[in-house]
Amino acid sequence: AVVSTQSTGEPGLSSEIDKCSQTLAQFITPVTWKPFVLSALAGASSGEVKSRVGVSPQLCTSCLRVLSSLISGSQTDLLLPVIPDLLDTICKPEVNETSHRPLYGELAAVVRALLNVLGKSVSEFSCQIFFLILRLSSVMRDSEEEREEVEKMLSLLASNQDISVEELYVRHAPTLVEQLNGLHKEWTRHSPDHSLFGELLLRAGKTCATIMPGIYSIFRDCTSKEKDPELRMSMFTLLGRLLREAPVTSDAAQQFSVYSVEIIKEIIIPNLEWRAGRTAGSVRCAAISSLWALLKSDLLSADQLKQVQTELMAQIVSCLDDDNCATRLVTCNCFNFLLKAGGKECFGPDELHNVYTELLKRLDDSSDELRIAVTTTFSTFFSLIPENYDKEFYKAHLQALYRGLLIHLDDLSTAIQEAVYKVLETAGKIHPQYLCEHIENVKHKHRSSLYCDKLLALFKQ
């Protein structure tokens, strides 16, 4: 009757029912009112409480409001015996996963009531309450007030156990990831557990180091080619953020580094493969952005690069020609970083010769920002040419490089001209005489001979 009346939603009446419920709890033991509340929440069959998928969100909301009042009015020692059943029911998906926003406000009230009444006795139930708080955190993001409320609940849960909030994640994150590992294969972009997973990882900090095996398998499965593109893009966004923040803690950085090869081979490379369509292009952009985050965080050593170099560079070269300008730009940045990270140990003459053609093409790109990035990559490229480079044997490659670069020494953009000039300052050291010959052949075709003259003055000395 109390739940039914509460469900009318009349503000004045609801506050009176809250007071009534708290008063009832002072005279009726939790063991007595528990069956009625659980029946209202989960449904009853043959006298046994069971889950009912068809539970009305509005009815659940009213039940949770009554429950929070009953808990608030109960004595701790009398409440303890019924807590396991209460939490088991509240933690069920059909109760705490809903699009009915008001329910989460009442769920938060239940959690607050439990934390206040249980006090130091909360340790035994900490994991389930931690789960509920994270569920609330994954939903209650609309206002600063909601976010502060979540922080207060986490702090109270930790202080009731005389530990830090960080220790809460150390204790409970592995258990939650293990539970999610059994459910993630059915996720979509809008699955509540997907949001919960993201919230857990973004809050866990260095604790991620202890749960890498579990979270790696979730990322791998949720970014597979068979999955919904929206889910894959969302997972790459999350992965990129984790990779960018990994260096904040040395433990997390070390663990991510251990998995770098697997992340590249099994998660990133398959999603860089070309497929037709705008959606597929968006997935490639998300994947290359995750690779850029991994590289910028220094999570890939030269030895690890050798393990993925052939497959990865093939996809890098392919993505340089992507329809999406953002993908091309990030790919070029990755290219430059890989050249620097691998150095001459990974990129000998043959490896360099296999990639420069696509770089030259990108100097004709529609984006000047990308073209400038390409010149930066070329500077790195030429710095890797070994001192014992056989200039005569590889003369055809030098010819293609010099000719391709000299064209853009007469570009309409002065910024491009200047950037190409700086590249040729480095490139000309490989075979100065040959570069000068090419300059003499094209100088008369340029609208201005300024940069040609500067290069000739530099290399004819």
CSV table of C-alpha atoms in Angstrom, one decimal:
chain,number,residue,atom,x,y,z
A,1,ALA,CA,0.0,0.0,0.0
A,2,VAL,CA,2.9,2.4,0.9
A,3,VAL,CA,4.6,1.7,-2.5
A,4,SER,CA,1.3,2.1,-4.4
A,5,THR,CA,0.6,5.4,-2.8
A,6,GLN,CA,4.2,6.6,-3.3
A,7,SER,CA,3.9,5.8,-7.0
A,8,THR,CA,1.2,8.5,-7.5
A,9,GLY,CA,4.1,11.0,-7.6
A,10,GLU,CA,2.3,13.8,-5.7
A,11,PRO,CA,5.2,15.8,-4.1
A,12,GLY,CA,3.4,16.6,-0.8
A,13,LEU,CA,2.1,13.1,-0.4
A,14,SER,CA,5.5,11.6,-1.2
A,15,SER,CA,7.3,13.5,1.5
A,16,GLU,CA,4.7,12.4,4.1
A,17,ILE,CA,5.1,8.8,3.0
A,18,ASP,CA,8.9,9.1,3.4
A,19,LYS,CA,8.3,10.1,7.1
A,20,CYS,CA,5.7,7.3,7.5
A,21,SER,CA,8.2,4.7,6.1
A,22,GLN,CA,10.9,5.9,8.5
A,23,THR,CA,8.5,5.6,11.4
A,24,LEU,CA,7.4,2.1,10.4
A,25,ALA,CA,11.0,1.0,10.3
A,26,GLN,CA,11.3,1.9,14.0
A,27,PHE,CA,8.6,-0.5,14.9
A,28,ILE,CA,8.8,-3.2,12.3
A,29,THR,CA,12.0,-5.2,11.9
A,30,PRO,CA,13.8,-5.4,8.5
A,31,VAL,CA,13.2,-9.1,8.5
A,32,THR,CA,9.5,-8.4,8.5
A,33,TRP,CA,9.4,-5.7,5.8
A,34,LYS,CA,12.1,-7.2,3.5
A,35,PRO,CA,9.8,-9.7,1.7
A,36,PHE,CA,7.3,-7.1,0.8
A,37,VAL,CA,9.9,-4.7,-0.6
A,38,LEU,CA,11.6,-7.4,-2.5
A,39,SER,CA,8.3,-8.7,-3.9
A,40,ALA,CA,7.5,-5.2,-5.1
A,41,LEU,CA,10.9,-4.8,-6.7
A,42,ALA,CA,11.3,-8.2,-8.3
A,43,GLY,CA,7.9,-9.9,-8.3
A,44,ALA,CA,6.9,-13.1,-6.5
A,45,SER,CA,6.1,-16.6,-7.6
A,46,SER,CA,5.0,-19.4,-5.2
A,47,GLY,CA,6.3,-17.4,-2.3
A,48,GLU,CA,9.8,-17.1,-3.7
A,49,VAL,CA,11.4,-13.8,-4.7
A,50,LYS,CA,12.5,-13.9,-8.3
A,51,SER,CA,13.7,-11.6,-11.0
A,52,ARG,CA,11.0,-10.1,-13.3
A,53,VAL,CA,12.1,-8.4,-16.5
A,54,GLY,CA,8.8,-6.8,-16.9
A,55,VAL,CA,9.1,-4.7,-13.7
A,56,SER,CA,7.8,-1.2,-14.3
A,57,PRO,CA,10.5,1.5,-14.0
A,58,GLN,CA,8.0,3.8,-12.3
A,59,LEU,CA,7.1,1.1,-9.7
A,60,CYS,CA,10.8,0.3,-9.2
A,61,THR,CA,11.4,4.0,-8.5
A,62,SER,CA,8.7,4.1,-5.9
A,63,CYS,CA,10.0,0.9,-4.3
A,64,LEU,CA,13.5,2.3,-4.0
A,65,ARG,CA,12.2,5.5,-2.5
A,66,VAL,CA,10.3,3.6,0.2
A,67,LEU,CA,13.3,1.3,0.7
A,68,SER,CA,15.6,4.2,1.3
A,69,SER,CA,13.3,5.5,4.0
A,70,LEU,CA,12.9,2.1,5.6
A,71,ILE,CA,16.7,1.7,5.7
A,72,SER,CA,17.2,5.2,7.2
A,73,GLY,CA,14.8,4.4,10.0
A,74,SER,CA,16.3,0.9,10.8
A,75,GLN,CA,18.8,0.0,13.4
A,76,THR,CA,22.1,-1.3,12.1
A,77,ASP,CA,22.2,-4.6,14.0
A,78,LEU,CA,18.7,-5.4,12.8
A,79,LEU,CA,19.4,-4.4,9.2
A,80,LEU,CA,22.6,-6.4,8.7
A,81,PRO,CA,20.9,-9.8,8.2
A,82,VAL,CA,18.7,-8.6,5.3
A,83,ILE,CA,21.4,-6.6,3.5
A,84,PRO,CA,22.7,-9.5,1.3
A,85,ASP,CA,19.2,-10.1,-0.1
A,86,LEU,CA,18.5,-6.4,-0.6
A,87,LEU,CA,21.8,-5.8,-2.4
A,88,ASP,CA,21.4,-9.0,-4.6
A,89,THR,CA,18.0,-7.6,-5.8
A,90,ILE,CA,19.1,-4.0,-6.3
A,91,CYS,CA,22.2,-5.1,-8.2
A,92,LYS,CA,20.1,-7.0,-10.8
A,93,PRO,CA,20.1,-5.4,-14.2
A,94,GLU,CA,16.3,-5.2,-14.4
A,95,VAL,CA,16.4,-2.9,-11.3
A,96,ASN,CA,19.4,-0.7,-11.9
A,97,GLU,CA,19.6,-0.6,-15.7
A,98,THR,CA,16.9,1.7,-17.1
A,99,SER,CA,16.3,4.7,-19.2
A,100,HIS,CA,13.9,6.1,-16.5
A,101,ARG,CA,16.2,8.8,-15.1
A,102,PRO,CA,14.2,9.4,-11.8
A,103,LEU,CA,15.0,5.8,-10.8
A,104,TYR,CA,18.7,6.7,-10.4
A,105,GLY,CA,18.0,9.5,-8.0
A,106,GLU,CA,16.1,7.1,-5.7
A,107,LEU,CA,18.9,4.4,-6.2
A,108,ALA,CA,21.4,7.1,-5.0
A,109,ALA,CA,19.2,7.7,-1.9
A,110,VAL,CA,19.2,4.0,-1.1
A,111,VAL,CA,23.0,3.9,-1.4
A,112,ARG,CA,23.3,7.0,0.8
A,113,ALA,CA,21.0,5.4,3.4
A,114,LEU,CA,23.0,2.2,3.4
A,115,LEU,CA,26.3,4.0,3.9
A,116,ASN,CA,24.9,6.1,6.7
A,117,VAL,CA,23.2,3.3,8.6
A,118,LEU,CA,25.9,0.6,8.1
A,119,GLY,CA,28.8,2.8,9.0
A,120,LYS,CA,31.8,0.7,9.8
A,121,SER,CA,29.9,-2.5,9.1
A,122,VAL,CA,29.8,-1.8,5.4
A,123,SER,CA,33.0,-3.7,4.6
A,124,GLU,CA,31.3,-7.0,3.9
A,125,PHE,CA,29.0,-5.4,1.3
A,126,SER,CA,31.6,-2.9,-0.1
A,127,CYS,CA,31.9,-4.5,-3.5
A,128,GLN,CA,28.2,-4.5,-4.4
A,129,ILE,CA,27.8,-0.9,-3.1
A,130,PHE,CA,30.9,0.1,-5.1
A,131,PHE,CA,29.2,-1.4,-8.1
A,132,LEU,CA,26.0,0.6,-7.5
A,133,ILE,CA,28.0,3.8,-7.1
A,134,LEU,CA,29.8,3.3,-10.4
A,135,ARG,CA,26.5,2.5,-12.1
A,136,LEU,CA,25.2,5.8,-10.8
A,137,SER,CA,28.4,7.6,-11.9
A,138,SER,CA,28.0,6.3,-15.4
A,139,VAL,CA,24.6,7.9,-15.6
A,140,MET,CA,24.7,10.9,-13.3
A,141,ARG,CA,26.9,13.2,-15.4
A,142,ASP,CA,24.5,16.0,-16.3
A,143,SER,CA,25.3,18.4,-13.5
A,144,GLU,CA,28.2,19.3,-11.2
A,145,GLU,CA,25.8,18.5,-8.3
A,146,GLU,CA,25.3,14.9,-9.5
A,147,ARG,CA,29.0,14.4,-10.0
A,148,GLU,CA,29.7,15.7,-6.5
A,149,GLU,CA,27.1,13.4,-5.0
A,150,VAL,CA,28.9,10.4,-6.6
A,151,GLU,CA,32.3,11.6,-5.2
A,152,LYS,CA,30.7,12.0,-1.7
A,153,MET,CA,29.4,8.4,-1.8
A,154,LEU,CA,32.7,7.0,-2.9
A,155,SER,CA,34.5,9.0,-0.1
A,156,LEU,CA,32.0,7.8,2.5
A,157,LEU,CA,32.3,4.1,1.4
A,158,ALA,CA,36.1,4.4,1.7
A,159,SER,CA,36.2,6.3,5.0
A,160,ASN,CA,33.8,3.9,6.6
A,161,GLN,CA,36.4,1.2,6.0
A,162,ASP,CA,39.4,3.5,6.9
A,163,ILE,CA,40.9,3.2,3.4
A,164,SER,CA,41.4,5.6,0.5
A,165,VAL,CA,39.2,5.8,-2.6
A,166,GLU,CA,42.1,4.6,-4.6
A,167,GLU,CA,42.2,1.4,-2.4
A,168,LEU,CA,38.5,0.9,-3.3
A,169,TYR,CA,39.5,0.5,-6.9
A,170,VAL,CA,42.4,-1.8,-6.0
A,171,ARG,CA,40.0,-4.1,-4.1
A,172,HIS,CA,37.0,-4.1,-6.3
A,173,ALA,CA,38.0,-3.3,-9.9
A,174,PRO,CA,39.3,-6.8,-10.6
A,175,THR,CA,36.0,-8.4,-9.4
A,176,LEU,CA,33.9,-6.0,-11.6
A,177,VAL,CA,36.0,-6.5,-14.7
A,178,GLU,CA,35.7,-10.3,-14.2
A,179,GLN,CA,31.9,-9.9,-14.0
A,180,LEU,CA,31.8,-7.7,-17.1
A,181,ASN,CA,34.0,-10.2,-19.0
A,182,GLY,CA,31.1,-12.6,-19.0
A,183,LEU,CA,28.7,-10.0,-20.5
A,184,HIS,CA,30.6,-7.8,-22.9
A,185,LYS,CA,30.1,-9.9,-26.0
A,186,GLU,CA,26.5,-8.8,-26.1
A,187,TRP,CA,27.2,-5.1,-25.7
A,188,THR,CA,26.1,-2.3,-28.0
A,189,ARG,CA,27.1,1.4,-27.8
A,190,HIS,CA,24.2,2.1,-25.5
A,191,SER,CA,24.5,-0.9,-23.2
A,192,PRO,CA,24.6,0.2,-19.5
A,193,ASP,CA,27.5,-2.1,-18.7
A,194,HIS,CA,29.5,-0.6,-21.5
A,195,SER,CA,29.0,2.8,-19.8
A,196,LEU,CA,29.9,1.2,-16.5
A,197,PHE,CA,33.1,-0.2,-18.0
A,198,GLY,CA,34.2,3.1,-19.3
A,199,GLU,CA,33.4,4.8,-16.0
A,200,LEU,CA,35.4,2.2,-14.1
A,201,LEU,CA,38.5,2.6,-16.3
A,202,LEU,CA,38.5,6.3,-16.4
A,203,ARG,CA,38.3,6.5,-12.6
A,204,ALA,CA,40.6,3.6,-11.8
A,205,GLY,CA,43.9,5.4,-12.5
A,206,LYS,CA,46.9,3.2,-11.9
A,207,THR,CA,44.7,0.4,-10.8
A,208,CYS,CA,44.3,-0.3,-14.5
A,209,ALA,CA,47.7,-2.0,-14.3
A,210,THR,CA,46.3,-4.8,-12.1
A,211,ILE,CA,43.4,-5.5,-14.5
A,212,MET,CA,45.0,-5.3,-17.9
A,213,PRO,CA,44.4,-9.0,-18.9
A,214,GLY,CA,40.7,-8.5,-18.3
A,215,ILE,CA,40.3,-5.1,-19.9
A,216,TYR,CA,42.4,-6.1,-22.9
A,217,SER,CA,40.2,-9.0,-23.7
A,218,ILE,CA,37.1,-6.7,-23.5
A,219,PHE,CA,38.7,-4.2,-25.8
A,220,ARG,CA,39.8,-6.9,-28.3
A,221,ASP,CA,36.3,-8.5,-28.5
A,222,CYS,CA,34.4,-5.2,-28.6
A,223,THR,CA,36.5,-3.8,-31.5
A,224,SER,CA,36.3,-6.9,-33.7
A,225,LYS,CA,35.1,-6.4,-37.2
A,226,GLU,CA,31.8,-8.1,-36.5
A,227,LYS,CA,30.8,-5.6,-33.8
A,228,ASP,CA,28.6,-2.6,-34.3
A,229,PRO,CA,30.7,0.4,-35.7
A,230,GLU,CA,29.3,2.7,-33.0
A,231,LEU,CA,30.5,0.4,-30.3
A,232,ARG,CA,33.9,0.0,-31.9
A,233,MET,CA,34.4,3.8,-32.2
A,234,SER,CA,33.3,4.3,-28.6
A,235,MET,CA,35.8,1.6,-27.4
A,236,PHE,CA,38.6,3.3,-29.4
A,237,THR,CA,37.8,6.6,-27.9
A,238,LEU,CA,38.0,5.0,-24.4
A,239,LEU,CA,41.2,3.2,-25.4
A,240,GLY,CA,42.8,6.3,-26.7
A,241,ARG,CA,42.1,8.2,-23.5
A,242,LEU,CA,43.5,5.3,-21.4
A,243,LEU,CA,46.7,5.2,-23.5
A,244,ARG,CA,47.1,9.0,-23.2
A,245,GLU,CA,46.8,8.9,-19.4
A,246,ALA,CA,48.9,5.7,-18.9
A,247,PRO,CA,52.2,7.5,-18.3
A,248,VAL,CA,50.6,9.3,-15.3
A,249,THR,CA,51.6,6.2,-13.3
A,250,SER,CA,54.6,4.1,-14.0
A,251,ASP,CA,52.8,0.8,-13.1
A,252,ALA,CA,50.0,1.5,-15.6
A,253,ALA,CA,52.5,2.6,-18.3
A,254,GLN,CA,54.5,-0.6,-17.8
A,255,GLN,CA,51.4,-2.8,-18.0
A,256,PHE,CA,50.1,-1.0,-21.1
A,257,SER,CA,53.6,-1.3,-22.7
A,258,VAL,CA,53.5,-5.1,-22.1
A,259,TYR,CA,50.3,-5.3,-24.1
A,260,SER,CA,51.3,-2.8,-26.8
A,261,VAL,CA,52.1,-5.4,-29.4
A,262,GLU,CA,48.9,-7.2,-28.8
A,263,ILE,CA,46.9,-4.0,-28.8
A,264,ILE,CA,48.4,-3.0,-32.2
A,265,LYS,CA,48.2,-6.5,-33.7
A,266,GLU,CA,44.7,-7.6,-32.6
A,267,ILE,CA,42.9,-4.3,-32.0
A,268,ILE,CA,44.3,-1.5,-34.1
A,269,ILE,CA,45.6,-3.1,-37.3
A,270,PRO,CA,42.4,-5.0,-38.1
A,271,ASN,CA,40.4,-1.8,-37.8
A,272,LEU,CA,42.9,0.1,-40.1
A,273,GLU,CA,42.1,-2.1,-43.0
A,274,TRP,CA,40.3,-0.3,-45.8
A,275,ARG,CA,36.6,-0.9,-46.2
A,276,ALA,CA,34.1,1.1,-48.3
A,277,GLY,CA,31.8,3.6,-46.6
A,278,ARG,CA,31.8,6.6,-44.4
A,279,THR,CA,31.2,4.6,-41.3
A,280,ALA,CA,34.2,2.3,-42.0
A,281,GLY,CA,36.2,5.5,-42.5
A,282,SER,CA,35.2,6.8,-39.1
A,283,VAL,CA,36.3,3.5,-37.5
A,284,ARG,CA,39.7,3.8,-39.2
A,285,CYS,CA,40.0,7.4,-37.9
A,286,ALA,CA,39.2,6.2,-34.3
A,287,ALA,CA,41.7,3.3,-34.7
A,288,ILE,CA,44.6,5.5,-36.0
A,289,SER,CA,43.9,8.0,-33.2
A,290,SER,CA,44.3,5.2,-30.6
A,291,LEU,CA,47.6,4.3,-32.2
A,292,TRP,CA,48.8,7.9,-32.0
A,293,ALA,CA,47.9,8.0,-28.3
A,294,LEU,CA,49.9,4.8,-27.8
A,295,LEU,CA,52.9,6.2,-29.6
A,296,LYS,CA,52.8,9.6,-27.9
A,297,SER,CA,52.8,7.9,-24.5
A,298,ASP,CA,56.0,6.1,-25.4
A,299,LEU,CA,54.4,2.7,-24.8
A,300,LEU,CA,56.1,1.0,-27.8
A,301,SER,CA,59.8,0.2,-27.7
A,302,ALA,CA,62.0,-0.3,-30.8
A,303,ASP,CA,62.1,-4.1,-30.1
A,304,GLN,CA,58.3,-4.2,-30.0
A,305,LEU,CA,58.0,-2.1,-33.1
A,306,LYS,CA,60.1,-4.8,-35.0
A,307,GLN,CA,57.4,-7.3,-34.1
A,308,VAL,CA,54.6,-5.4,-35.8
A,309,GLN,CA,56.5,-3.3,-38.3
A,310,THR,CA,55.7,-5.1,-41.5
A,311,GLU,CA,51.9,-5.3,-40.9
A,312,LEU,CA,51.6,-1.9,-39.3
A,313,MET,CA,53.6,0.1,-41.9
A,314,ALA,CA,51.5,-1.5,-44.6
A,315,GLN,CA,48.4,-0.1,-43.0
A,316,ILE,CA,50.0,3.2,-42.3
A,317,VAL,CA,50.9,3.7,-45.9
A,318,SER,CA,47.4,2.7,-46.9
A,319,CYS,CA,45.8,5.2,-44.4
A,320,LEU,CA,47.9,8.0,-45.8
A,321,ASP,CA,45.6,7.8,-48.8
A,322,ASP,CA,42.4,7.8,-46.8
A,323,ASP,CA,39.4,9.9,-47.8
A,324,ASN,CA,39.2,11.4,-44.4
A,325,CYS,CA,41.6,14.3,-43.9
A,326,ALA,CA,41.8,13.8,-40.2
A,327,THR,CA,42.8,10.2,-40.7
A,328,ARG,CA,45.5,11.2,-43.1
A,329,LEU,CA,46.9,13.8,-40.8
A,330,VAL,CA,47.0,11.6,-37.7
A,331,THR,CA,48.5,8.8,-39.9
A,332,CYS,CA,51.3,11.1,-41.0
A,333,ASN,CA,52.0,12.0,-37.4
A,334,CYS,CA,52.2,8.3,-36.5
A,335,PHE,CA,54.4,7.7,-39.5
A,336,ASN,CA,56.9,10.4,-38.3
A,337,PHE,CA,56.8,9.1,-34.8
A,338,LEU,CA,57.5,5.5,-35.9
A,339,LEU,CA,60.4,6.6,-38.0
A,340,LYS,CA,61.9,8.4,-35.0
A,341,ALA,CA,61.1,5.6,-32.6
A,342,GLY,CA,62.4,2.8,-34.8
A,343,GLY,CA,65.4,4.7,-36.1
A,344,LYS,CA,68.0,3.2,-38.3
A,345,GLU,CA,67.7,-0.1,-36.4
A,346,CYS,CA,64.2,-0.6,-37.8
A,347,PHE,CA,64.3,1.5,-41.0
A,348,GLY,CA,67.1,0.6,-43.4
A,349,PRO,CA,67.2,1.8,-47.0
A,350,ASP,CA,64.8,-0.9,-48.3
A,351,GLU,CA,62.2,0.0,-45.7
A,352,LEU,CA,62.5,3.7,-46.5
A,353,HIS,CA,62.3,3.1,-50.2
A,354,ASN,CA,59.0,1.3,-49.7
A,355,VAL,CA,57.2,4.2,-48.2
A,356,TYR,CA,58.4,7.5,-49.7
A,357,THR,CA,56.1,7.3,-52.8
A,358,GLU,CA,53.0,7.8,-50.7
A,359,LEU,CA,54.6,10.6,-48.8
A,360,LEU,CA,55.4,12.5,-52.0
A,361,LYS,CA,51.7,12.1,-53.1
A,362,ARG,CA,50.6,13.7,-49.9
A,363,LEU,CA,52.5,16.9,-50.8
A,364,ASP,CA,49.7,17.4,-53.2
A,365,ASP,CA,47.1,17.1,-50.5
A,366,SER,CA,44.2,19.6,-50.2
A,367,SER,CA,45.2,20.3,-46.6
A,368,ASP,CA,48.2,22.6,-46.0
A,369,GLU,CA,48.4,21.4,-42.4
A,370,LEU,CA,48.9,17.8,-43.7
A,371,ARG,CA,51.4,19.0,-46.2
A,372,ILE,CA,53.5,20.7,-43.5
A,373,ALA,CA,53.3,17.5,-41.5
A,374,VAL,CA,54.5,15.5,-44.5
A,375,THR,CA,57.6,17.8,-44.7
A,376,THR,CA,58.3,17.1,-41.1
A,377,THR,CA,58.1,13.4,-41.7
A,378,PHE,CA,60.5,13.8,-44.7
A,379,SER,CA,63.0,15.5,-42.5
A,380,THR,CA,62.9,12.5,-40.2
A,381,PHE,CA,63.0,10.2,-43.2
A,382,PHE,CA,66.3,11.7,-44.6
A,383,SER,CA,67.9,11.7,-41.1
A,384,LEU,CA,67.7,7.9,-41.2
A,385,ILE,CA,69.7,7.6,-44.4
A,386,PRO,CA,72.9,5.8,-43.3
A,387,GLU,CA,76.3,7.2,-44.0
A,388,ASN,CA,77.3,4.2,-46.1
A,389,TYR,CA,74.2,4.7,-48.3
A,390,ASP,CA,75.0,3.6,-51.9
A,391,LYS,CA,74.2,6.8,-53.8
A,392,GLU,CA,74.9,5.3,-57.2
A,393,PHE,CA,73.0,2.1,-56.7
A,394,TYR,CA,70.0,3.9,-55.3
A,395,LYS,CA,70.2,6.8,-57.7
A,396,ALA,CA,66.7,6.2,-59.1
A,397,HIS,CA,65.2,6.6,-55.6
A,398,LEU,CA,67.2,9.9,-55.0
A,399,GLN,CA,66.0,11.1,-58.4
A,400,ALA,CA,62.4,10.5,-57.6
A,401,LEU,CA,62.8,12.1,-54.2
A,402,TYR,CA,64.6,15.2,-55.4
A,403,ARG,CA,62.3,15.8,-58.3
A,404,GLY,CA,59.2,15.3,-56.2
A,405,LEU,CA,60.4,17.8,-53.5
A,406,LEU,CA,61.7,20.4,-56.0
A,407,ILE,CA,58.2,20.8,-57.5
A,408,HIS,CA,56.9,22.1,-54.2
A,409,LEU,CA,59.8,24.5,-53.8
A,410,ASP,CA,57.7,26.6,-56.2
A,411,ASP,CA,54.4,26.1,-54.3
A,412,LEU,CA,51.8,28.8,-54.1
A,413,SER,CA,52.1,28.7,-50.3
A,414,THR,CA,55.2,30.3,-48.9
A,415,ALA,CA,54.9,28.2,-45.8
A,416,ILE,CA,55.2,25.0,-47.9
A,417,GLN,CA,58.1,26.5,-49.8
A,418,GLU,CA,60.0,27.2,-46.6
A,419,ALA,CA,59.2,23.7,-45.2
A,420,VAL,CA,60.3,21.9,-48.4
A,421,TYR,CA,63.5,24.1,-48.4
A,422,LYS,CA,64.3,22.9,-44.9
A,423,VAL,CA,63.8,19.2,-46.0
A,424,LEU,CA,66.1,19.7,-49.0
A,425,GLU,CA,68.8,21.2,-46.8
A,426,THR,CA,68.9,17.8,-45.1
A,427,ALA,CA,68.3,15.7,-48.2
A,428,GLY,CA,70.9,17.5,-50.2
A,429,LYS,CA,73.7,16.2,-47.9
A,430,ILE,CA,73.2,12.7,-49.3
A,431,HIS,CA,74.2,13.6,-52.8
A,432,PRO,CA,74.9,17.4,-53.2
A,433,GLN,CA,76.0,17.2,-56.7
A,434,TYR,CA,73.0,15.3,-57.9
A,435,LEU,CA,70.6,17.7,-56.2
A,436,CYS,CA,72.3,20.7,-57.7
A,437,GLU,CA,72.0,19.1,-61.2
A,438,HIS,CA,68.2,18.7,-60.6
A,439,ILE,CA,67.9,22.3,-59.4
A,440,GLU,CA,69.7,23.7,-62.5
A,441,ASN,CA,67.2,21.7,-64.6
A,442,VAL,CA,64.1,23.1,-63.0
A,443,LYS,CA,65.2,26.5,-61.7
A,444,HIS,CA,64.1,28.4,-64.8
A,445,LYS,CA,60.6,27.0,-64.5
A,446,HIS,CA,60.0,28.4,-61.0
A,447,ARG,CA,58.3,31.8,-60.5
A,448,SER,CA,61.0,32.7,-58.0
A,449,SER,CA,64.5,31.3,-57.9
A,450,LEU,CA,65.0,32.4,-54.3
A,451,TYR,CA,65.1,28.9,-52.7
A,452,CYS,CA,66.8,27.3,-55.7
A,453,ASP,CA,69.6,29.9,-55.4
A,454,LYS,CA,69.9,29.4,-51.6
A,455,LEU,CA,70.3,25.6,-52.1
A,456,LEU,CA,72.8,26.0,-54.9
A,457,ALA,CA,74.8,28.4,-52.8
A,458,LEU,CA,74.7,25.9,-49.9
A,459,PHE,CA,75.7,22.8,-51.8
A,460,LYS,CA,78.1,24.2,-54.4
A,461,GLN,CA,80.5,25.4,-51.8
